[in-house]
Each structure stands twice: as structure tokens, then as C-alpha cells.
Amino acid sequence: MVDFHSHILPGIDDGSQSVDESIKMLKSSWEQGVRTIVATPHYYASDESVDSFLKRRDRSFDMLQKELENISFDVPNIVLGAEVYFFNSMGHSDDIKKLSIGNTKYILVEMPFSPWTTSTINEIYSIMSKNMIPIIAHIERYFNQEKKSGKIEELMDTDVFIQMNCEYINDIFTRRKALKLIENNIINVIGSDCHNLSNRTPNMGKAISIIENKLGYDMIENIYNTSMYILK
Ligand SMILES: [Fe+2]
């Protein structure tokens, strides 16, 4: 499987704090069936320029790569990306193309945690007019906030892709809703959003087996195929 959302790069955000922790997270991901992991450290336009962020990301990735040359077990292939926090006029920024996943036109976008407006949705359209496709990160986080606004439905009417965190599938209290969304093809890709080895750990394995048990292997294949389609 492909983990589309992770904070496995060391020392760059609130995710992994060391190369050692990153390697353990990667090892755990591999053992759970993950073969490709998209590294998506947080990017906040209010804090730094895209170029400064990319420099930090390259440094972090190089440090990790160097240590990975010395290990004797398998780890997933890493594709570089970012979790880009929504900002006004992001659709007009030429720099955001640099934050896309690998060499693709897809970009992982974290939506605002304040009520969405018409201009929020219009910003998403602006991104798409630049021939980029937003993948909306952890859609489940916005369900409560946008329950009455109808904005999630509006967002889904655009051509965005939708990512769900495995925690929403693994949690017994939200599982039914998560599976319904997957069954109805609302969710395109899934991710662990793993940050560490304590409370936000790699957790794709459990989610994959729940989906397989409840919805069948075809659904796993479906998500896998979409993931590979994006990465190509
Ligand atoms: Fe995240």
C-alpha cells in the first residue's frame, strides 16, 4: 500500500524528532504492508518561504538517506511532498507548484480549521486552474466544523482528491462512517499521518485489514490503483 500522509522526515516539524525515530517508523510501516510512503511535513506560508522550507526538507531527507544506506532491513520507498496549510491567495502563488508530491501535479492541502467560506472554495478552484490537483488532507477533521455549512459537499463537487487518516478507520467509534465513505468511493487515498512511535504511530496495517475484511480485497486494490495513478 501507499501511505499518502506522514511526518517521517526527522527534525523538520512536529513529527519524527530524530533519524533513529524516522527509521523505526519506516521499519514499522514496511512491516504493515506499506511499500511507498509520501513524506508530508507541515508547510505554513505564514512562517517561511517555500524555498526555505524546501532547503530544510532536503537537509532532513539527506540526513535520513545517509543512515538508510547502512540498514539491513527493508523500508518503504519515500516520495517527497508537503502538507500545505491553506492560505489566502495560495491559488495565485507560483511557488506552491514546488510543494507538489514527487513530480506529480497533486498537492496535499490541509484546510482551515475556521469556518470555510465561498472564497475558501474559490481558492481551491484557483489552485486547480494552475493545473494542479489538491488532495484534501484528513477530510474527517472537518466533518464537525462544516456539518451545517454544506461546504464539504461543495468541495467534493470540485475535482479534488480526498485523503482519510487510518485512525478514522481504526477507531471503533468512527469505523462505520469511515467504511461507508470508502465504500461510496468518496475517499481516494488513505494515510497514517504518523508523527512518532508513541501516540501517533504508523497504523496503515490495521486499517488495511479492516477494509479488506469489511469491504473486500477489491477495495484495497482500488485504493492502491488510485495511489499509483497519482504517483505516476
Ligand atoms: Fe499531518
PDB file of C-alpha atoms and ligand atoms in Angstrom:
ATOM      1  CA  MET A   1       0.000   0.000   0.000  1.00  0.00           C
ATOM      2  CA  VAL A   2       0.910   3.642  -0.281  1.00  0.00           C
ATOM      3  CA  ASP A   3       0.832   5.848   2.818  1.00  0.00           C
ATOM      4  CA  PHE A   4      -0.152   9.238   1.463  1.00  0.00           C
ATOM      5  CA  HIS A   5       0.320  11.310   4.600  1.00  0.00           C
ATOM      6  CA  SER A   6       3.217  11.045   7.033  1.00  0.00           C
ATOM      7  CA  HIS A   7       5.603  13.067   9.147  1.00  0.00           C
ATOM      8  CA  ILE A   8       8.533  10.686   8.926  1.00  0.00           C
ATOM      9  CA  LEU A   9      11.254  13.162   7.982  1.00  0.00           C
ATOM     10  CA  PRO A  10      13.446  13.888  11.009  1.00  0.00           C
ATOM     11  CA  GLY A  11      13.599  17.232  12.778  1.00  0.00           C
ATOM     12  CA  ILE A  12      11.548  19.263  10.339  1.00  0.00           C
ATOM     13  CA  ASP A  13       8.156  19.620  12.071  1.00  0.00           C
ATOM     14  CA  ASP A  14       6.201  18.132  14.976  1.00  0.00           C
ATOM     15  CA  GLY A  15       6.741  14.637  13.509  1.00  0.00           C
ATOM     16  CA  SER A  16       9.835  12.479  13.883  1.00  0.00           C
ATOM     17  CA  GLN A  17      12.426  14.144  16.069  1.00  0.00           C
ATOM     18  CA  SER A  18      15.467  12.097  15.040  1.00  0.00           C
ATOM     19  CA  VAL A  19      16.867   9.931  12.257  1.00  0.00           C
ATOM     20  CA  ASP A  20      16.602   6.945  14.572  1.00  0.00           C
ATOM     21  CA  GLU A  21      12.894   7.569  15.170  1.00  0.00           C
ATOM     22  CA  SER A  22      12.304   8.010  11.418  1.00  0.00           C
ATOM     23  CA  ILE A  23      13.970   4.686  10.630  1.00  0.00           C
ATOM     24  CA  LYS A  24      11.892   2.886  13.268  1.00  0.00           C
ATOM     25  CA  MET A  25       8.722   4.439  11.835  1.00  0.00           C
ATOM     26  CA  LEU A  26       9.720   3.375   8.330  1.00  0.00           C
ATOM     27  CA  LYS A  27      10.505  -0.163   9.505  1.00  0.00           C
ATOM     28  CA  SER A  28       7.120  -0.399  11.209  1.00  0.00           C
ATOM     29  CA  SER A  29       5.387   0.912   8.071  1.00  0.00           C
ATOM     30  CA  TRP A  30       7.084  -1.730   5.914  1.00  0.00           C
ATOM     31  CA  GLU A  31       6.069  -4.473   8.333  1.00  0.00           C
ATOM     32  CA  GLN A  32       2.460  -3.289   7.997  1.00  0.00           C
ATOM     33  CA  GLY A  33       2.497  -3.615   4.210  1.00  0.00           C
ATOM     34  CA  VAL A  34       3.450  -0.086   3.178  1.00  0.00           C
ATOM     35  CA  ARG A  35       5.812  -0.050   0.188  1.00  0.00           C
ATOM     36  CA  THR A  36       5.683   3.641  -0.657  1.00  0.00           C
ATOM     37  CA  ILE A  37       5.334   6.451   1.844  1.00  0.00           C
ATOM     38  CA  VAL A  38       4.745  10.084   0.954  1.00  0.00           C
ATOM     39  CA  ALA A  39       6.658  12.334   3.356  1.00  0.00           C
ATOM     40  CA  THR A  40       4.432  15.339   4.001  1.00  0.00           C
ATOM     41  CA  PRO A  41       5.989  17.707   6.558  1.00  0.00           C
ATOM     42  CA  HIS A  42       3.872  20.721   7.512  1.00  0.00           C
ATOM     43  CA  TYR A  43       4.303  23.826   5.414  1.00  0.00           C
ATOM     44  CA  TYR A  44       2.928  27.120   6.794  1.00  0.00           C
ATOM     45  CA  ALA A  45       3.183  30.061   4.400  1.00  0.00           C
ATOM     46  CA  SER A  46       2.850  32.437   7.357  1.00  0.00           C
ATOM     47  CA  ASP A  47       6.111  31.088   8.836  1.00  0.00           C
ATOM     48  CA  GLU A  48       8.525  30.734   5.941  1.00  0.00           C
ATOM     49  CA  SER A  49       9.068  30.885   2.197  1.00  0.00           C
ATOM     50  CA  VAL A  50       8.673  27.803   0.052  1.00  0.00           C
ATOM     51  CA  ASP A  51      12.371  27.844  -0.827  1.00  0.00           C
ATOM     52  CA  SER A  52      13.441  27.963   2.810  1.00  0.00           C
ATOM     53  CA  PHE A  53      11.099  25.053   3.591  1.00  0.00           C
ATOM     54  CA  LEU A  54      12.458  23.022   0.672  1.00  0.00           C
ATOM     55  CA  LYS A  55      16.012  23.602   1.848  1.00  0.00           C
ATOM     56  CA  ARG A  56      15.102  22.283   5.305  1.00  0.00           C
ATOM     57  CA  ARG A  57      13.266  19.331   3.758  1.00  0.00           C
ATOM     58  CA  ASP A  58      16.241  18.430   1.561  1.00  0.00           C
ATOM     59  CA  ARG A  59      18.596  18.603   4.538  1.00  0.00           C
ATOM     60  CA  SER A  60      16.341  16.365   6.605  1.00  0.00           C
ATOM     61  CA  PHE A  61      15.883  13.880   3.751  1.00  0.00           C
ATOM     62  CA  ASP A  62      19.636  13.734   3.022  1.00  0.00           C
ATOM     63  CA  MET A  63      20.377  13.013   6.681  1.00  0.00           C
ATOM     64  CA  LEU A  64      17.852  10.169   6.646  1.00  0.00           C
ATOM     65  CA  GLN A  65      19.057   8.767   3.305  1.00  0.00           C
ATOM     66  CA  LYS A  66      22.626   8.600   4.579  1.00  0.00           C
ATOM     67  CA  GLU A  67      21.592   6.428   7.530  1.00  0.00           C
ATOM     68  CA  LEU A  68      19.276   4.292   5.395  1.00  0.00           C
ATOM     69  CA  GLU A  69      22.308   3.179   3.385  1.00  0.00           C
ATOM     70  CA  ASN A  70      23.571   1.360   6.482  1.00  0.00           C
ATOM     71  CA  ILE A  71      20.496  -0.636   7.466  1.00  0.00           C
ATOM     72  CA  SER A  72      19.981  -4.337   6.818  1.00  0.00           C
ATOM     73  CA  PHE A  73      16.173  -4.436   6.592  1.00  0.00           C
ATOM     74  CA  ASP A  74      13.645  -3.155   4.074  1.00  0.00           C
ATOM     75  CA  VAL A  75      11.847   0.166   4.330  1.00  0.00           C
ATOM     76  CA  PRO A  76       9.277   1.791   2.048  1.00  0.00           C
ATOM     77  CA  ASN A  77      10.284   3.958  -0.855  1.00  0.00           C
ATOM     78  CA  ILE A  78       9.992   7.636   0.154  1.00  0.00           C
ATOM     79  CA  VAL A  79       8.338  10.231  -2.088  1.00  0.00           C
ATOM     80  CA  LEU A  80       8.750  13.859  -1.037  1.00  0.00           C
ATOM     81  CA  GLY A  81       5.761  16.128  -0.574  1.00  0.00           C
ATOM     82  CA  ALA A  82       4.320  18.557   1.953  1.00  0.00           C
ATOM     83  CA  GLU A  83       1.168  19.102   3.956  1.00  0.00           C
ATOM     84  CA  VAL A  84       0.425  22.635   2.853  1.00  0.00           C
ATOM     85  CA  TYR A  85      -1.768  24.589   5.236  1.00  0.00           C
ATOM     86  CA  PHE A  86      -4.387  26.551   3.339  1.00  0.00           C
ATOM     87  CA  PHE A  87      -3.664  30.253   2.909  1.00  0.00           C
ATOM     88  CA  ASN A  88      -5.491  33.036   1.128  1.00  0.00           C
ATOM     89  CA  SER A  89      -4.180  33.546  -2.387  1.00  0.00           C
ATOM     90  CA  MET A  90      -2.407  30.178  -2.401  1.00  0.00           C
ATOM     91  CA  GLY A  91      -4.005  29.638  -5.799  1.00  0.00           C
ATOM     92  CA  HIS A  92      -2.090  32.655  -7.076  1.00  0.00           C
ATOM     93  CA  SER A  93       1.291  31.629  -5.719  1.00  0.00           C
ATOM     94  CA  ASP A  94       3.654  30.254  -8.366  1.00  0.00           C
ATOM     95  CA  ASP A  95       5.777  28.693  -5.644  1.00  0.00           C
ATOM     96  CA  ILE A  96       3.205  26.171  -4.467  1.00  0.00           C
ATOM     97  CA  LYS A  97       3.907  24.007  -7.517  1.00  0.00           C
ATOM     98  CA  LYS A  98       7.237  23.234  -5.849  1.00  0.00           C
ATOM     99  CA  LEU A  99       5.324  21.655  -2.957  1.00  0.00           C
ATOM    100  CA  SER A 100       3.571  19.023  -5.039  1.00  0.00           C
ATOM    101  CA  ILE A 101       4.035  15.319  -4.371  1.00  0.00           C
ATOM    102  CA  GLY A 102       7.105  13.988  -6.201  1.00  0.00           C
ATOM    103  CA  ASN A 103       6.926  15.109  -9.821  1.00  0.00           C
ATOM    104  CA  THR A 104       3.145  14.999  -9.919  1.00  0.00           C
ATOM    105  CA  LYS A 105       0.551  17.766 -10.148  1.00  0.00           C
ATOM    106  CA  TYR A 106      -1.014  16.678  -6.854  1.00  0.00           C
ATOM    107  CA  ILE A 107      -0.596  18.695  -3.667  1.00  0.00           C
ATOM    108  CA  LEU A 108      -1.699  17.709  -0.149  1.00  0.00           C
ATOM    109  CA  VAL A 109      -3.719  20.589   1.308  1.00  0.00           C
ATOM    110  CA  GLU A 110      -4.720  20.992   4.946  1.00  0.00           C
ATOM    111  CA  MET A 111      -7.911  23.044   5.005  1.00  0.00           C
ATOM    112  CA  PRO A 112      -8.517  25.873   7.508  1.00  0.00           C
ATOM    113  CA  PHE A 113      -9.792  24.960  10.971  1.00  0.00           C
ATOM    114  CA  SER A 114     -12.044  28.015  10.949  1.00  0.00           C
ATOM    115  CA  PRO A 115     -15.365  28.032   9.077  1.00  0.00           C
ATOM    116  CA  TRP A 116     -14.978  27.739   5.319  1.00  0.00           C
ATOM    117  CA  THR A 117     -16.452  30.443   3.107  1.00  0.00           C
ATOM    118  CA  THR A 118     -17.166  30.795  -0.584  1.00  0.00           C
ATOM    119  CA  SER A 119     -13.706  32.295  -1.036  1.00  0.00           C
ATOM    120  CA  THR A 120     -12.173  29.189   0.602  1.00  0.00           C
ATOM    121  CA  ILE A 121     -13.752  27.032  -2.091  1.00  0.00           C
ATOM    122  CA  ASN A 122     -12.824  29.565  -4.784  1.00  0.00           C
ATOM    123  CA  GLU A 123      -9.200  29.322  -3.683  1.00  0.00           C
ATOM    124  CA  ILE A 124      -9.344  25.584  -4.330  1.00  0.00           C
ATOM    125  CA  TYR A 125     -10.639  26.341  -7.836  1.00  0.00           C
ATOM    126  CA  SER A 126      -7.708  28.755  -8.335  1.00  0.00           C
ATOM    127  CA  ILE A 127      -5.247  26.016  -7.428  1.00  0.00           C
ATOM    128  CA  MET A 128      -6.873  23.754  -9.996  1.00  0.00           C
ATOM    129  CA  SER A 129      -6.735  26.474 -12.624  1.00  0.00           C
ATOM    130  CA  LYS A 130      -2.953  26.210 -12.288  1.00  0.00           C
ATOM    131  CA  ASN A 131      -3.274  22.632 -13.500  1.00  0.00           C
ATOM    132  CA  MET A 132      -2.709  21.270 -10.003  1.00  0.00           C
ATOM    133  CA  ILE A 133      -4.971  18.901  -8.134  1.00  0.00           C
ATOM    134  CA  PRO A 134      -5.394  19.349  -4.374  1.00  0.00           C
ATOM    135  CA  ILE A 135      -5.631  16.229  -2.249  1.00  0.00           C
ATOM    136  CA  ILE A 136      -7.588  17.298   0.814  1.00  0.00           C
ATOM    137  CA  ALA A 137      -5.768  16.000   3.908  1.00  0.00           C
ATOM    138  CA  HIS A 138      -7.691  14.105   6.621  1.00  0.00           C
ATOM    139  CA  ILE A 139     -11.178  15.069   5.446  1.00  0.00           C
ATOM    140  CA  GLU A 140     -12.710  13.648   8.640  1.00  0.00           C
ATOM    141  CA  ARG A 141     -11.251  16.514  10.690  1.00  0.00           C
ATOM    142  CA  TYR A 142     -13.695  18.944   9.089  1.00  0.00           C
ATOM    143  CA  PHE A 143     -16.913  16.991   9.445  1.00  0.00           C
ATOM    144  CA  ASN A 144     -17.982  18.637  12.706  1.00  0.00           C
ATOM    145  CA  GLN A 145     -16.880  22.101  11.786  1.00  0.00           C
ATOM    146  CA  GLU A 146     -18.635  22.090   8.395  1.00  0.00           C
ATOM    147  CA  LYS A 147     -21.622  19.929   9.358  1.00  0.00           C
ATOM    148  CA  LYS A 148     -24.151  22.646   8.646  1.00  0.00           C
ATOM    149  CA  SER A 149     -22.378  24.778   6.049  1.00  0.00           C
ATOM    150  CA  GLY A 150     -22.628  22.355   3.111  1.00  0.00           C
ATOM    151  CA  LYS A 151     -19.092  23.367   2.179  1.00  0.00           C
ATOM    152  CA  ILE A 152     -17.703  19.809   2.277  1.00  0.00           C
ATOM    153  CA  GLU A 153     -20.256  18.824  -0.359  1.00  0.00           C
ATOM    154  CA  GLU A 154     -19.268  21.905  -2.371  1.00  0.00           C
ATOM    155  CA  LEU A 155     -15.630  20.905  -2.089  1.00  0.00           C
ATOM    156  CA  MET A 156     -16.397  17.388  -3.225  1.00  0.00           C
ATOM    157  CA  ASP A 157     -18.203  18.754  -6.283  1.00  0.00           C
ATOM    158  CA  THR A 158     -14.850  20.080  -7.476  1.00  0.00           C
ATOM    159  CA  ASP A 159     -12.255  17.689  -8.892  1.00  0.00           C
ATOM    160  CA  VAL A 160     -10.225  17.448  -5.688  1.00  0.00           C
ATOM    161  CA  PHE A 161      -8.995  14.136  -4.336  1.00  0.00           C
ATOM    162  CA  ILE A 162      -9.767  13.166  -0.766  1.00  0.00           C
ATOM    163  CA  GLN A 163      -7.456  11.601   1.831  1.00  0.00           C
ATOM    164  CA  MET A 164      -8.616   9.985   5.053  1.00  0.00           C
ATOM    165  CA  ASN A 165      -6.467   9.141   8.069  1.00  0.00           C
ATOM    166  CA  CYS A 166      -6.289   5.486   9.095  1.00  0.00           C
ATOM    167  CA  GLU A 167      -7.187   6.458  12.650  1.00  0.00           C
ATOM    168  CA  TYR A 168     -10.742   7.214  11.477  1.00  0.00           C
ATOM    169  CA  ILE A 169     -10.982   3.643  10.160  1.00  0.00           C
ATOM    170  CA  ASN A 170      -9.223   2.062  13.144  1.00  0.00           C
ATOM    171  CA  ASP A 171     -11.296   3.854  15.790  1.00  0.00           C
ATOM    172  CA  ILE A 172     -14.277   1.688  16.677  1.00  0.00           C
ATOM    173  CA  PHE A 173     -16.485   4.780  17.139  1.00  0.00           C
ATOM    174  CA  THR A 174     -15.887   6.207  13.651  1.00  0.00           C
ATOM    175  CA  ARG A 175     -15.251   2.985  11.708  1.00  0.00           C
ATOM    176  CA  ARG A 176     -18.764   2.610  10.291  1.00  0.00           C
ATOM    177  CA  LYS A 177     -18.766   6.104   8.867  1.00  0.00           C
ATOM    178  CA  ALA A 178     -15.224   5.677   7.522  1.00  0.00           C
ATOM    179  CA  LEU A 179     -16.111   2.439   5.751  1.00  0.00           C
ATOM    180  CA  LYS A 180     -19.289   3.951   4.297  1.00  0.00           C
ATOM    181  CA  LEU A 181     -17.253   6.797   2.781  1.00  0.00           C
ATOM    182  CA  ILE A 182     -14.733   4.334   1.345  1.00  0.00           C
ATOM    183  CA  GLU A 183     -17.483   2.090   0.010  1.00  0.00           C
ATOM    184  CA  ASN A 184     -19.105   5.072  -1.698  1.00  0.00           C
ATOM    185  CA  ASN A 185     -15.796   5.989  -3.355  1.00  0.00           C
ATOM    186  CA  ILE A 186     -15.636   9.358  -1.578  1.00  0.00           C
ATOM    187  CA  ILE A 187     -12.154   8.565  -0.283  1.00  0.00           C
ATOM    188  CA  ASN A 188      -9.422   8.313  -2.901  1.00  0.00           C
ATOM    189  CA  VAL A 189      -6.341   7.644  -0.766  1.00  0.00           C
ATOM    190  CA  ILE A 190      -5.501   6.902   2.853  1.00  0.00           C
ATOM    191  CA  GLY A 191      -2.617   7.830   5.108  1.00  0.00           C
ATOM    192  CA  SER A 192      -1.281   7.194   8.582  1.00  0.00           C
ATOM    193  CA  ASP A 193      -0.469  10.847   9.365  1.00  0.00           C
ATOM    194  CA  CYS A 194       2.098   9.218  11.663  1.00  0.00           C
ATOM    195  CA  HIS A 195       4.173  11.603  13.767  1.00  0.00           C
ATOM    196  CA  ASN A 196       6.055   9.349  16.180  1.00  0.00           C
ATOM    197  CA  LEU A 197       6.229   5.957  17.873  1.00  0.00           C
ATOM    198  CA  SER A 198       4.112   6.805  20.911  1.00  0.00           C
ATOM    199  CA  ASN A 199       0.673   8.287  20.265  1.00  0.00           C
ATOM    200  CA  ARG A 200       0.556   8.951  16.508  1.00  0.00           C
ATOM    201  CA  THR A 201       2.222   5.843  15.159  1.00  0.00           C
ATOM    202  CA  PRO A 202       2.325   4.192  11.729  1.00  0.00           C
ATOM    203  CA  ASN A 203      -1.092   2.476  11.582  1.00  0.00           C
ATOM    204  CA  MET A 204      -1.801   1.529   7.982  1.00  0.00           C
ATOM    205  CA  GLY A 205      -1.737  -2.235   8.669  1.00  0.00           C
ATOM    206  CA  LYS A 206      -4.800  -2.273  10.895  1.00  0.00           C
ATOM    207  CA  ALA A 207      -6.767  -0.032   8.520  1.00  0.00           C
ATOM    208  CA  ILE A 208      -5.873  -2.179   5.517  1.00  0.00           C
ATOM    209  CA  SER A 209      -7.082  -5.359   7.206  1.00  0.00           C
ATOM    210  CA  ILE A 210     -10.322  -3.699   8.374  1.00  0.00           C
ATOM    211  CA  ILE A 211     -11.063  -2.502   4.825  1.00  0.00           C
ATOM    212  CA  GLU A 212     -10.234  -5.915   3.422  1.00  0.00           C
ATOM    213  CA  ASN A 213     -12.388  -7.742   5.982  1.00  0.00           C
ATOM    214  CA  LYS A 214     -15.387  -5.443   5.729  1.00  0.00           C
ATOM    215  CA  LEU A 215     -15.324  -4.321   2.094  1.00  0.00           C
ATOM    216  CA  GLY A 216     -13.223  -6.976   0.374  1.00  0.00           C
ATOM    217  CA  TYR A 217      -9.866  -7.119  -1.321  1.00  0.00           C
ATOM    218  CA  ASP A 218     -11.151  -5.254  -4.391  1.00  0.00           C
ATOM    219  CA  MET A 219     -11.455  -2.095  -2.306  1.00  0.00           C
ATOM    220  CA  ILE A 220      -7.805  -2.357  -1.221  1.00  0.00           C
ATOM    221  CA  GLU A 221      -6.850  -2.818  -4.852  1.00  0.00           C
ATOM    222  CA  ASN A 222      -8.982   0.164  -5.789  1.00  0.00           C
ATOM    223  CA  ILE A 223      -7.215   2.469  -3.300  1.00  0.00           C
ATOM    224  CA  TYR A 224      -3.837   1.077  -4.328  1.00  0.00           C
ATOM    225  CA  ASN A 225      -4.556   1.691  -8.012  1.00  0.00           C
ATOM    226  CA  THR A 226      -5.637   5.284  -7.351  1.00  0.00           C
ATOM    227  CA  SER A 227      -2.483   5.844  -5.278  1.00  0.00           C
ATOM    228  CA  MET A 228      -0.266   4.526  -8.059  1.00  0.00           C
ATOM    229  CA  TYR A 229      -2.170   6.529 -10.670  1.00  0.00           C
ATOM    230  CA  ILE A 230      -1.450   9.716  -8.693  1.00  0.00           C
ATOM    231  CA  LEU A 231       2.231   8.896  -8.250  1.00  0.00           C
ATOM    232  CA  LYS A 232       2.715   8.173 -11.939  1.00  0.00           C
TER     233      LYS A 232
HETATM  234 FE    FE B   1      -0.405  15.669   9.014  1.00  0.00          FE
END
